[in-house]
Coordinates of C-alpha atoms and ligand atoms in Angstrom, one line a residue:
X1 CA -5.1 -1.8 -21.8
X2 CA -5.9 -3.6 -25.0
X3 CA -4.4 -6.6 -25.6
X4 CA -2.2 -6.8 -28.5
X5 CA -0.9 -10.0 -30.0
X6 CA 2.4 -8.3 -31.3
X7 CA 3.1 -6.8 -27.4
X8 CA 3.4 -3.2 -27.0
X9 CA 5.6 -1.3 -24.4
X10 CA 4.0 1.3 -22.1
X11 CA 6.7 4.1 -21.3
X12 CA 5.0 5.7 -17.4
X13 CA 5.3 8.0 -15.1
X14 CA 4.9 7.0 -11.5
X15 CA 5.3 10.3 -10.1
X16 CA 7.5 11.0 -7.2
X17 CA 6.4 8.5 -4.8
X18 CA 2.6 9.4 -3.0
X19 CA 0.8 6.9 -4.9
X20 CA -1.9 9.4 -5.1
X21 CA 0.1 11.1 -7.7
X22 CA -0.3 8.5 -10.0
X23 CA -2.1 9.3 -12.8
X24 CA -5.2 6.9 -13.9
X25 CA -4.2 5.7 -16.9
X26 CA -0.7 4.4 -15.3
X27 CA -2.8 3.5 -12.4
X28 CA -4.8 1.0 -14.8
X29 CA -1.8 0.0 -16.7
X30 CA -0.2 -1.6 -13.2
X31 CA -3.0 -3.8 -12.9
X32 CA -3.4 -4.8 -16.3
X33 CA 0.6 -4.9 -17.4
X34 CA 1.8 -8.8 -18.2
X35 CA 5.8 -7.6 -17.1
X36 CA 6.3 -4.5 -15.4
X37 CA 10.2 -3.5 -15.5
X38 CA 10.7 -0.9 -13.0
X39 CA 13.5 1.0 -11.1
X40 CA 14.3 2.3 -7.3
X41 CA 12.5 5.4 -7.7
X42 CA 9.2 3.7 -7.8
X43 CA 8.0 3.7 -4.1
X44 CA 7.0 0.4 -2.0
X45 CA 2.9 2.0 -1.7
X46 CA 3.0 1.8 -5.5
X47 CA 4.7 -1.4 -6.0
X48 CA 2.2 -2.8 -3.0
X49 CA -0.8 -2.4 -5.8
X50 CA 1.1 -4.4 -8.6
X51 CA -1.1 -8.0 -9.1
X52 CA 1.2 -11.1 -7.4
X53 CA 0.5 -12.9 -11.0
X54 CA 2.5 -9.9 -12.8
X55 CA 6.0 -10.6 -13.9
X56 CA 8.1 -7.9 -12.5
X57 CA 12.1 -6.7 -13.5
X58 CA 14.1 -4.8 -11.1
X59 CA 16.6 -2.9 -13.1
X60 CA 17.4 -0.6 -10.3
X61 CA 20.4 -0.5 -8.1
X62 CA 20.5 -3.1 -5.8
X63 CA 22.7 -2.3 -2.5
X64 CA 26.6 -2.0 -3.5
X65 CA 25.8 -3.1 -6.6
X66 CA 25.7 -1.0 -10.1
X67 CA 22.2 -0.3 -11.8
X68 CA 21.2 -2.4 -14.7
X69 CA 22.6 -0.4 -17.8
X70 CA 20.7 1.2 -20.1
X71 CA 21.7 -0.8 -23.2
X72 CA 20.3 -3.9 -21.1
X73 CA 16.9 -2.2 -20.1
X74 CA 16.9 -1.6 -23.7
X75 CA 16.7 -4.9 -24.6
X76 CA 14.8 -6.5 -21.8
X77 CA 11.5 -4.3 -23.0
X78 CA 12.7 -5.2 -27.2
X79 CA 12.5 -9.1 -25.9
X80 CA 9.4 -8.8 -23.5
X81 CA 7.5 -7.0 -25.9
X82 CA 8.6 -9.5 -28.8
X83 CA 7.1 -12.6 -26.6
X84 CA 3.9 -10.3 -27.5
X85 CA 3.4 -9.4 -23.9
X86 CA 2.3 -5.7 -22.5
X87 CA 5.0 -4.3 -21.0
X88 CA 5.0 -1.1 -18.7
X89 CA 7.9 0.7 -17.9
X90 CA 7.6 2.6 -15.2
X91 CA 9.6 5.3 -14.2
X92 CA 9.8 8.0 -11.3
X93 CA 8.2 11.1 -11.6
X94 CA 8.1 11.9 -15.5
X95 CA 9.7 9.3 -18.1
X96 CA 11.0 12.4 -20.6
X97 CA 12.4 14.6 -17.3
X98 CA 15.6 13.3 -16.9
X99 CA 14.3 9.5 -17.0
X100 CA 16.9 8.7 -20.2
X101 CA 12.8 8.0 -21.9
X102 CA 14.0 8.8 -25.1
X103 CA 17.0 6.5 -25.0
X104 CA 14.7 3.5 -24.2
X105 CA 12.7 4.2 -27.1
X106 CA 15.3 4.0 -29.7
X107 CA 15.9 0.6 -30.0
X108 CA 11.9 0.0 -30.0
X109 CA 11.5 2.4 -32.7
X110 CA 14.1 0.7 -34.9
X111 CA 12.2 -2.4 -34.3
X112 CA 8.6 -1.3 -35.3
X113 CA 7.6 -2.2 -31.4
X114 CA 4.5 -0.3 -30.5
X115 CA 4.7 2.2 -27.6
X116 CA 2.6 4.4 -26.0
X117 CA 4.4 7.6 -23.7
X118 CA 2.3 8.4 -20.5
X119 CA 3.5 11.6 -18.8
X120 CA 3.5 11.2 -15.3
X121 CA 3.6 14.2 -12.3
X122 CA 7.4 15.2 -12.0
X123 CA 8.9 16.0 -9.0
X124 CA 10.8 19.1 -10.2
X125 CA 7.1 20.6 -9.1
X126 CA 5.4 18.2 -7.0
X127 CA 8.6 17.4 -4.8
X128 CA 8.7 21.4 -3.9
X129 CA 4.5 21.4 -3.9
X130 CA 4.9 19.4 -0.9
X131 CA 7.1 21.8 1.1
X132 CA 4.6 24.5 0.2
X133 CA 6.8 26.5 -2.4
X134 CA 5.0 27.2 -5.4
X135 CA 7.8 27.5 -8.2
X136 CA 6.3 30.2 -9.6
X137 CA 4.6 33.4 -8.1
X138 CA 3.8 36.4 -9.7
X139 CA 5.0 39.0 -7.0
X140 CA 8.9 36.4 -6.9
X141 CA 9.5 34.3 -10.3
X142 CA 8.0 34.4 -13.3
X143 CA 9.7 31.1 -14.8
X144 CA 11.1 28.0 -13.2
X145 CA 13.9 26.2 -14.7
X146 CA 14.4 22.5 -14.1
X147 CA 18.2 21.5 -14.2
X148 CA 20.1 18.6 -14.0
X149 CA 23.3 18.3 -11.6
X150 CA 24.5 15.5 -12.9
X151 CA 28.1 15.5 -14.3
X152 CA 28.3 13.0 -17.5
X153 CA 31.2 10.5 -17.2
X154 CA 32.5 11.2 -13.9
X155 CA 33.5 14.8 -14.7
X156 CA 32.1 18.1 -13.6
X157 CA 28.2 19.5 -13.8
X158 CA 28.9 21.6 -17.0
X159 CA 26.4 24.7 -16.0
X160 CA 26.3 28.0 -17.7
X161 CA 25.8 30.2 -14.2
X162 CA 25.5 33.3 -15.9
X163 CA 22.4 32.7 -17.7
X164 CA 21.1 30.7 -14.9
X165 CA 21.2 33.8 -12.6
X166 CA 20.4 36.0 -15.6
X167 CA 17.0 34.3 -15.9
X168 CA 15.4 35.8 -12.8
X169 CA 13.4 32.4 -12.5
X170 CA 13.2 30.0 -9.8
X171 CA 16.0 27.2 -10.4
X172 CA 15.2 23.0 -9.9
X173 CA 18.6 21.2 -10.1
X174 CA 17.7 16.9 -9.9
X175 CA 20.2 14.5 -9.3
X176 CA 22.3 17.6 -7.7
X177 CA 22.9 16.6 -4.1
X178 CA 26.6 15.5 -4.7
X179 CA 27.2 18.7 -6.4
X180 CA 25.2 21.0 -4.3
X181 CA 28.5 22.8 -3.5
X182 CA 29.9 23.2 -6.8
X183 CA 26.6 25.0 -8.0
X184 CA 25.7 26.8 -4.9
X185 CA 29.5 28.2 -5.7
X186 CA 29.1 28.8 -8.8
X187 CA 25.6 30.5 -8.6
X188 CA 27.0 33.2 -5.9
X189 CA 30.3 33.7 -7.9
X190 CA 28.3 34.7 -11.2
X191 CA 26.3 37.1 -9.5
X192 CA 23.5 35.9 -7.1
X193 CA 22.8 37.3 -3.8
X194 CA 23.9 35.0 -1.5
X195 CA 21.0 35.8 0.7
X196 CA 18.5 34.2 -1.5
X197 CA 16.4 31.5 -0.7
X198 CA 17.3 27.8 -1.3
X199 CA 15.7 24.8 0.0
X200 CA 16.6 20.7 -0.6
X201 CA 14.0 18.7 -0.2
X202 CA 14.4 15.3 0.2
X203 CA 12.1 12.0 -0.7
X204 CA 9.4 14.5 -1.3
X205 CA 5.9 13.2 -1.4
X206 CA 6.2 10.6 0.5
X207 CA 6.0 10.1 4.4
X208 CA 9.9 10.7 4.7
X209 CA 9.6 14.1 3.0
X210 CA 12.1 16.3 5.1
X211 CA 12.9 19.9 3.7
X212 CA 15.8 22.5 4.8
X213 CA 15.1 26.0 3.7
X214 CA 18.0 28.6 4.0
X215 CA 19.9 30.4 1.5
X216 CA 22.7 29.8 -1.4
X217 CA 25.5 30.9 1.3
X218 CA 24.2 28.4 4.0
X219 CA 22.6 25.4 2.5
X220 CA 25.5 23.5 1.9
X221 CA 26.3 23.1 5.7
X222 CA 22.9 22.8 6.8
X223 CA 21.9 20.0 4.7
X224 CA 25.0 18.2 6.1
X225 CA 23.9 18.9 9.5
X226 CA 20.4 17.2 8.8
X227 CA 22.3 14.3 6.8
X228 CA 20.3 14.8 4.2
X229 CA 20.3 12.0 1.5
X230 CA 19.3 10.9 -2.1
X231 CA 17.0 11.3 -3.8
X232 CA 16.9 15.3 -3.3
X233 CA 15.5 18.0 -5.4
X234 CA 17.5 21.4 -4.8
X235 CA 15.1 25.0 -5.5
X236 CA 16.6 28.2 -5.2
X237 CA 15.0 31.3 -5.5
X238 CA 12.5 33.6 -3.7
X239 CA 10.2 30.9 -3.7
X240 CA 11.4 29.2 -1.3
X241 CA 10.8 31.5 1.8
X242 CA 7.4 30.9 1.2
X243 CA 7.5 27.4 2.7
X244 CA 7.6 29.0 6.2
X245 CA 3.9 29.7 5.7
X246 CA 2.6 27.5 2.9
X247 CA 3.9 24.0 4.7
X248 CA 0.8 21.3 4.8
X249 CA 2.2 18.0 4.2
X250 CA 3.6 17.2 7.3
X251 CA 0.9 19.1 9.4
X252 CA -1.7 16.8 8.2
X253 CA -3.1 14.7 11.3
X254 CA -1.0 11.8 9.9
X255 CA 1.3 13.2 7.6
X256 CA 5.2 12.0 8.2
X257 CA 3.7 8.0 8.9
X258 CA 3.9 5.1 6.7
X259 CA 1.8 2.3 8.2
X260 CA 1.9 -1.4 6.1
X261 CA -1.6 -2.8 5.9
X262 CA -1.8 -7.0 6.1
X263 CA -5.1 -7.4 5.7
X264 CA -6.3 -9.2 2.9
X265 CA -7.4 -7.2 -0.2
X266 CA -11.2 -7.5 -0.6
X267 CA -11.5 -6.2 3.2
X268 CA -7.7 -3.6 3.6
X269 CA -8.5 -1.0 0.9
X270 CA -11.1 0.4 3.4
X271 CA -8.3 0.9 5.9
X272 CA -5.8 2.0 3.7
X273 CA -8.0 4.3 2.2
X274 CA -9.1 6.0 5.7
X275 CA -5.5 6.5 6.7
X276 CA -4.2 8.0 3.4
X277 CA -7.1 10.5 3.7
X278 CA -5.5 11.7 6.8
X279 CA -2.1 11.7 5.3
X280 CA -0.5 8.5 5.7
X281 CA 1.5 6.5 3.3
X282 CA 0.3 3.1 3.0
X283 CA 1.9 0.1 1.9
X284 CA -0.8 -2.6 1.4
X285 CA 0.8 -6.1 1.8
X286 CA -2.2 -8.7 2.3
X287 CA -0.3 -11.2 4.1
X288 CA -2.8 -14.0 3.6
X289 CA -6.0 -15.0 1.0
X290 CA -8.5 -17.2 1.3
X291 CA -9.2 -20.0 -1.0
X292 CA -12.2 -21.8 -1.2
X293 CA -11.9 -25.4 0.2
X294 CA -14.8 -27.0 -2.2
X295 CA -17.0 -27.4 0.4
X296 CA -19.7 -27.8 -2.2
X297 CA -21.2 -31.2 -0.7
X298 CA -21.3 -30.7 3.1
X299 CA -22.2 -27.1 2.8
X300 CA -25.0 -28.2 0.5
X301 CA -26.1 -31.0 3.0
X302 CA -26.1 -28.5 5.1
X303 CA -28.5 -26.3 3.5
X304 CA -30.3 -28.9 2.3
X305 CA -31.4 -30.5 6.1
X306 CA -31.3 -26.9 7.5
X307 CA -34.1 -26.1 9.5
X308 CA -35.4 -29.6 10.0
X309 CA -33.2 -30.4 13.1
X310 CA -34.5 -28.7 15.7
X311 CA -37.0 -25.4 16.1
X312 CA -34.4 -23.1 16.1
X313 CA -31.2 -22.8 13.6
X314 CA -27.8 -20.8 14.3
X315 CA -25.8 -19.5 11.2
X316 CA -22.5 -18.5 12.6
X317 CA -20.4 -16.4 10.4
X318 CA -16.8 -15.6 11.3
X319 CA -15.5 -13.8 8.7
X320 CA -16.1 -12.0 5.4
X321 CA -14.6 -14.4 3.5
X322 CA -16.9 -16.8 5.1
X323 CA -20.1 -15.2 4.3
X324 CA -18.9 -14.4 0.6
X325 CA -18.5 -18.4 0.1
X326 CA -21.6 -19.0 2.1
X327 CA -24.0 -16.8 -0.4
X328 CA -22.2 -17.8 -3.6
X329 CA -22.8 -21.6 -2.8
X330 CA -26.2 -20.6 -2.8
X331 CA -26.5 -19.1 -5.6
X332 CA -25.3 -21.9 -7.3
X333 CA -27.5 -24.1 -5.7
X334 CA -30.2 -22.0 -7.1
X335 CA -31.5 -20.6 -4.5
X336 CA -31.6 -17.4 -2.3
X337 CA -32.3 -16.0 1.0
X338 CA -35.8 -17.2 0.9
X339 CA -34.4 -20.6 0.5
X340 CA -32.9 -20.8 4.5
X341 CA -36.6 -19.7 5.9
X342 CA -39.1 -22.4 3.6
X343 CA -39.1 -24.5 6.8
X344 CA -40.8 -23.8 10.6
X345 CA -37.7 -22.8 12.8
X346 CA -37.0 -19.8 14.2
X347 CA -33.5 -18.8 11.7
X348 CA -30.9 -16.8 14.0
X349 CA -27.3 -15.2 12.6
X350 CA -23.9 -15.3 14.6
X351 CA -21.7 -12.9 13.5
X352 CA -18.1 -12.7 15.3
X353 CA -17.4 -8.7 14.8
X354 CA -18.2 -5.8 13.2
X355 CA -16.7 -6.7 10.1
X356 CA -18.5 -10.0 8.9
X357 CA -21.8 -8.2 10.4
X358 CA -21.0 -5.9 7.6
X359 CA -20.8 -8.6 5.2
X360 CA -24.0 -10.0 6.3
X361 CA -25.9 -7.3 5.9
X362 CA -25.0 -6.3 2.5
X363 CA -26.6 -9.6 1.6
X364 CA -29.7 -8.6 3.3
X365 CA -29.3 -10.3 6.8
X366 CA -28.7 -8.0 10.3
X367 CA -26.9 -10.5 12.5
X368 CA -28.9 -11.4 16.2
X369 CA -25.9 -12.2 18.0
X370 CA -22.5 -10.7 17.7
X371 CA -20.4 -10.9 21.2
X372 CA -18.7 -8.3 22.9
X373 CA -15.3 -9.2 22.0
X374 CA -14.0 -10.5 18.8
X375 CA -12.6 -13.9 19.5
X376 CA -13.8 -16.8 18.8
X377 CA -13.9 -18.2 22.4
X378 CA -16.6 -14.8 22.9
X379 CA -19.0 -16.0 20.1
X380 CA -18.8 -19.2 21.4
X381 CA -19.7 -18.2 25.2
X382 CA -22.0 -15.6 23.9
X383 CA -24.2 -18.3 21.3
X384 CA -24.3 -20.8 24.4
X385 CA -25.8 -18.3 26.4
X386 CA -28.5 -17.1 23.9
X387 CA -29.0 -20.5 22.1
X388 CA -32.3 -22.4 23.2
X389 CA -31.6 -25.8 24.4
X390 CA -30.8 -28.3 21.8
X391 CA -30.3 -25.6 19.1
X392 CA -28.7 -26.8 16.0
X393 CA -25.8 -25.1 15.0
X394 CA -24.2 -24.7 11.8
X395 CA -20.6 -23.1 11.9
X396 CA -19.2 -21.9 8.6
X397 CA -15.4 -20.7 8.6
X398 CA -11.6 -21.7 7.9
X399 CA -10.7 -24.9 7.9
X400 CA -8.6 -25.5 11.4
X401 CA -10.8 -23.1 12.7
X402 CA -9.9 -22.5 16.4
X403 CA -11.4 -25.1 18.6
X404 CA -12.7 -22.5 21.4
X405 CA -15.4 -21.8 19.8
X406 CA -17.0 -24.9 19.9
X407 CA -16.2 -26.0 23.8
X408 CA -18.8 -24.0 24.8
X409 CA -21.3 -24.8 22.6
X410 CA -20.2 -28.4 22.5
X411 CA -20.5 -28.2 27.2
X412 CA -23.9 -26.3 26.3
X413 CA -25.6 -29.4 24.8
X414 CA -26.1 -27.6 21.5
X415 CA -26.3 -29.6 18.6
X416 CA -23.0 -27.9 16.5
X417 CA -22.0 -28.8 12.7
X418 CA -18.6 -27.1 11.7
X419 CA -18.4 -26.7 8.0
X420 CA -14.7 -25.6 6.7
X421 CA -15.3 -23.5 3.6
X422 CA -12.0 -21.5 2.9
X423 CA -8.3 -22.3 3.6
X424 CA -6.0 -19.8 4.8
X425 CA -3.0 -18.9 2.2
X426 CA 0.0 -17.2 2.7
X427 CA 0.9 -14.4 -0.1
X428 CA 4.6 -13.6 -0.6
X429 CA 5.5 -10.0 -2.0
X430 CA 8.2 -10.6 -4.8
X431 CA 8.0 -6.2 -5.8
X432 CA 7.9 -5.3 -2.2
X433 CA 9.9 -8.0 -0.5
X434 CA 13.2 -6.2 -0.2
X435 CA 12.2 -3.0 -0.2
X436 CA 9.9 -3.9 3.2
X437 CA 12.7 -5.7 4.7
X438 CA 14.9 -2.3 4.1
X439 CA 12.4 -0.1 5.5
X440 CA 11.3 -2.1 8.4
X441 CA 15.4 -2.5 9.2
X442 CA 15.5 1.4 8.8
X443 CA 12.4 2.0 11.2
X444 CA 10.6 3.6 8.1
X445 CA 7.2 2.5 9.0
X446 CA 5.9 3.4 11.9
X447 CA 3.3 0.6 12.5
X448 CA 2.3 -2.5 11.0
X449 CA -1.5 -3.6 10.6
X450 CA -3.0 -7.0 12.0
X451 CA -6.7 -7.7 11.8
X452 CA -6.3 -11.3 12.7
X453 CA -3.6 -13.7 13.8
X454 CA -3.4 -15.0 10.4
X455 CA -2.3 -12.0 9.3
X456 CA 0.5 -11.8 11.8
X457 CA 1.6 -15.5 11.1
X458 CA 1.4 -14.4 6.6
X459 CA 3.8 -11.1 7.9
X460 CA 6.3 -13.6 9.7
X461 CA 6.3 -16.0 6.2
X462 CA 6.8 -13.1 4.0
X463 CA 9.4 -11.2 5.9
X464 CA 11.5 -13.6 8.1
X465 CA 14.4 -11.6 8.1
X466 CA 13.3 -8.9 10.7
X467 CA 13.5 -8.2 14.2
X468 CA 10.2 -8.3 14.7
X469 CA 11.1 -6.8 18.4
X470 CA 11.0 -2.8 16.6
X471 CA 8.1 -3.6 14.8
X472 CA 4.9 -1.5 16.4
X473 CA 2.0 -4.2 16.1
X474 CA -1.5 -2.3 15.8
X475 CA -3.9 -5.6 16.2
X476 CA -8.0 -5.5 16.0
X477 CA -8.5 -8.3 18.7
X478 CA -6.8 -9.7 21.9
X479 CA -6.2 -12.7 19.7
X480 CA -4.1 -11.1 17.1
X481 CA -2.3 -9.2 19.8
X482 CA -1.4 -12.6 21.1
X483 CA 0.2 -13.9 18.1
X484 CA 2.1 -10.4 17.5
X485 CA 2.8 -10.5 21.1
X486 CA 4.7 -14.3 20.3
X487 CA 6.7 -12.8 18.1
X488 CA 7.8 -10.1 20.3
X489 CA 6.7 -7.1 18.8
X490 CA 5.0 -4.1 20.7
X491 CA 1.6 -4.6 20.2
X492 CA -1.8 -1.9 20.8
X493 CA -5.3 -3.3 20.8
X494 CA -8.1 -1.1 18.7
X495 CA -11.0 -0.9 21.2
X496 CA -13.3 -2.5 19.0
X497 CA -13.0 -4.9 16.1
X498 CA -13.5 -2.4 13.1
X499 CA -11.6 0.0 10.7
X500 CA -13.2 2.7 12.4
X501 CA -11.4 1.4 15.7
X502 CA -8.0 0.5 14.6
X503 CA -7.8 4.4 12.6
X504 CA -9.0 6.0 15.9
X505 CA -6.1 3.7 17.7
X506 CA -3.7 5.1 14.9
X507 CA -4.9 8.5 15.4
X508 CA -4.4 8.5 19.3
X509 CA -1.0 6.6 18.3
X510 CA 0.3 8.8 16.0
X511 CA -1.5 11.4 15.2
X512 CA -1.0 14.8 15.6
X513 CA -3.4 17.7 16.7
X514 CA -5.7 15.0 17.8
X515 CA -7.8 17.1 19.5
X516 CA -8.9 18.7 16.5
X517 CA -10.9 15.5 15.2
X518 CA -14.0 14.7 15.4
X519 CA -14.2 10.8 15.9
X520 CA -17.2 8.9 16.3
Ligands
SAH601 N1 11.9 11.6 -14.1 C1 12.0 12.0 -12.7 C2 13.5 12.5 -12.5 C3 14.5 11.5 -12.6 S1 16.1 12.0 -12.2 C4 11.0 13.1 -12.5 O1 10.3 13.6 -13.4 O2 10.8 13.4 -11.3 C5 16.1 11.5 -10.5 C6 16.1 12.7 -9.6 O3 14.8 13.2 -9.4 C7 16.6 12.5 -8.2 O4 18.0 12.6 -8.2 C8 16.0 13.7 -7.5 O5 16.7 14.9 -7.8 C9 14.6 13.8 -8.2 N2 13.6 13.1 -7.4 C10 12.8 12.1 -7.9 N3 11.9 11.8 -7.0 C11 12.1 12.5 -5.9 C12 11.5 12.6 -4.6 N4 10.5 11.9 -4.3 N5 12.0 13.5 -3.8 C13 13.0 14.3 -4.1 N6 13.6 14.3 -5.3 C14 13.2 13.4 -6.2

């Protein structure tokens, strides 16, 4: 997005919920936007990859309450773009399909406000995409009509059904599920077979999706029976008996789940990315950050008087984060790799998992020690055992790092210097907040991510107002389970300590056709 002095409104598409859908350019205008004024439609794994620093405005329904009316939307984008900020306003599905985007762009055009429109993926066609009924198909409808059921002011949907059935095409009513009746009715009494296909599909693209196919005589009653709610698209036409063999989205090996992801966002895009290729919709939430605790002048002490203790030298890494702060401050200090090996002892690397192994080795070192279990009391038993006597041992982690670690080392005799390089920070969610709370009430995700204890503790900050008992805890570590198990959720252990682990856990959790995949 370039950055205009004089502010600029975006007018987006988010699609109709699968943040996939997004489309690039709306994609790069989330993470760029200054304000980003947006309604219900927009779905929590979208809002989850807004920036914390972006100003957001809700003008959506909020429970019992009316939505913010158009006239004031109207203005809020005139005065945000007039303090010369960019502005995206995104939308559901396609601003210009029923998303009143031509109304919001009056009052900028009569102000000489820039815009810019960017189409987004509708769900007149993706919503019935995703129940496997292609709205058109040369051997059933030729055309496909996109319709709104909404009555203006209260009154009734004013529908010509004559030419609707007339066109032969396959018919999309939006915003029809309160008047599903009255145009089911009136499609049969101008004409229609009351055997033909119909299907309302509800929160389509998205891990709720449902569907009920029947036909314009029946699918009144049975979308009662399966309670189905807003928002709904309604198809009808022949169309829509092909979803009995075209269905996919749910038969994906995790299609149906919604999983929210805590782990902090250099290292969760990895997991979130694993579990949407296998059909999931993810909400990533990092739940805590790391900060740097300007541990310039011990760290450099450190480096400085490293390998002149003793003839042999422990690193021990605990986390990513860790090993990120531990290779900038060298850098700064000039130096490189080459710079921890100038002196006679024998250098050795402690890594606590898979995970900061990882880390280390992208910077060119392959850990010698990483302990069967991810704790920190494991590392610790594990480095006494392999440490020669006397070792010197330089620990670099969180400040308030947990004290286990060092007993051992400390009974073994070692020589141990703990340097805190990073804080631990706690991120709130002010785009997701509600919505999470609403969906956690409403058992809409399945399972919530921890990959360490701080993550659990960031979860409890940000949403307080849960019962944590319903919450499904998938944890990396014995550890984290501990800390999920406080709380009282129901907690499940990955084997190992990696995103390979916690997706197989998932899989074997709730997947489906399991024994189809090939896991390593
Ligand atoms: N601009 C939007 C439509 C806005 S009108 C678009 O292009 O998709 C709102 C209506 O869209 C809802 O009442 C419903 O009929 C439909 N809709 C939007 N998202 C949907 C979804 N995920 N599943 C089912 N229907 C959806």
């Amino acid at each position: 997005m370039q950055k205009e002095k004089k502010g600029k409104v975006w007018l987006a598409g988010a699609g109709p919920g699968d943040a996939g859908l997004l489309t690039l350019k709306t994609a790069r205008l989330i993470e760029q936007a200054d304000v980003i004024v947006y309604d219900a439609l927009v779905s929590a794994e979208i809002l989850s990859m807004i920036p914390e620093t972006t100003e957001g405005i809700y003008v959506g329904k909020r429970a019992g309450n009316h939505p913010v009316p158009q006239e004031e939307i109207n203005r809020i984008l005139m005065r945000e773009a007039k303090k010369g900020k960019s502005v995206l306003r995104l939308k559901g599905g396609d601003p210009f399909v029923f998303g009143r985007g031509g109304e919001e762009l009056e009052l900028l055009i009569k102000e000489g406000i820039a815009f810019e429109i960017v189409p987004g993926v509708t769900s007149a066609a993706a919503v019935p995409a995703y129940a496997g009924i292609p709205v058109t198909h040369r051997d059933y409808a030729s055309s496909f009509h996109v319709i709104t059921g909404h009555a203006r002011m209260g009154g009734e949907v004013d529908l010509d059904f004559h030419s609707l059935v007339g066109l032969n095409g396959t018919l999309v009513f939006l915003m029809a599920l309160s008047s599903m009746e009255f145009i089911l009715n009136g499609l049969t009494e101008a004409g229609m077979d009351p055997d033909m296909p119909a299907a309302v599909l509800e929160n389509g693209t998205c891990a709720g999706q449902r569907s009920v196919t029947a036909t314009v005589s029946t699918l009144k009653e049975m979308s009662e029976r399966e309670g189905i709610c807003p928002p709904a698209v309604i198809i009808v036409g022949k169309v829509c008996a092909l979803s009995s063999q075209m269905h996919w989205a749910e038969d994906r090996v995790l299609g149906g789940r919604q999983f929210l992801v805590t782990r902090p966002r250099q290292s969760g895009s990895a997991l979130g990315a694993c579990l949407r290729d296998l059909g999931a919709q993810v909400i990533e939430a990092p739940t805590i950050r790391t900060e740097p605790v300007c541990p310039e002048k011990r760290l450099r002490q450190a480096l400085e008087m490293f390998g002149t203790h003793t003839d042999q030298e422990w690193l021990v890494f605990t986390s990513p984060a860790g090993v990120e702060i531990f290779f900038d401050q060298l850098m700064e200090m000039g130096t490189d790799l080459r710079g921890l090996f100038v002196r006679d002892a024998d250098v050795r690397i402690a890594s606590i998992g898979s995970g900061t192994a990882s880390a280390l080795k992208k910077h060119g070192l392959l850990p010698d020690l990483i302990p069967r279990e991810y704790s920190a009391a494991a590392l610790g038993e594990a480095l006494s055992g392999e440490a020669k006597k006397g070792s010197h041992i330089t620990v670099m982690r969180a400040e308030k790092g947990a004290p286990e670690l060092l007993f051992p080392l400390i009974s073994a005799g070692l020589d141990v210097e703990d340097i805190p390089l990073y804080r631990t920070v706690y991120e709130t969610h002010p785009f997701l907040e509600e919505k999470v709370r609403d969906m956690l009430w409403q058992g809409k995700i399945d399972a919530v991510t921890f990959t360490s204890a701080s993550t659990v503790l960031g979860f409890t900050k940000a949403w307080e107002d849960v019962d944590y008992t319903k919450i499904q805890a998938v944890c990396i570590g014995e550890q984290t389970a501990e800390k999920a198990a406080e709380y009282g959720m129901q907690i499940c252990v990955s084997e190992q300590a990696s995103t390979e682990s916690m997706v197989k856990k998932i899989v074997e959790l709730y997947g489906r056709d399991t024994l189809n995949l090939n896991y390593s």
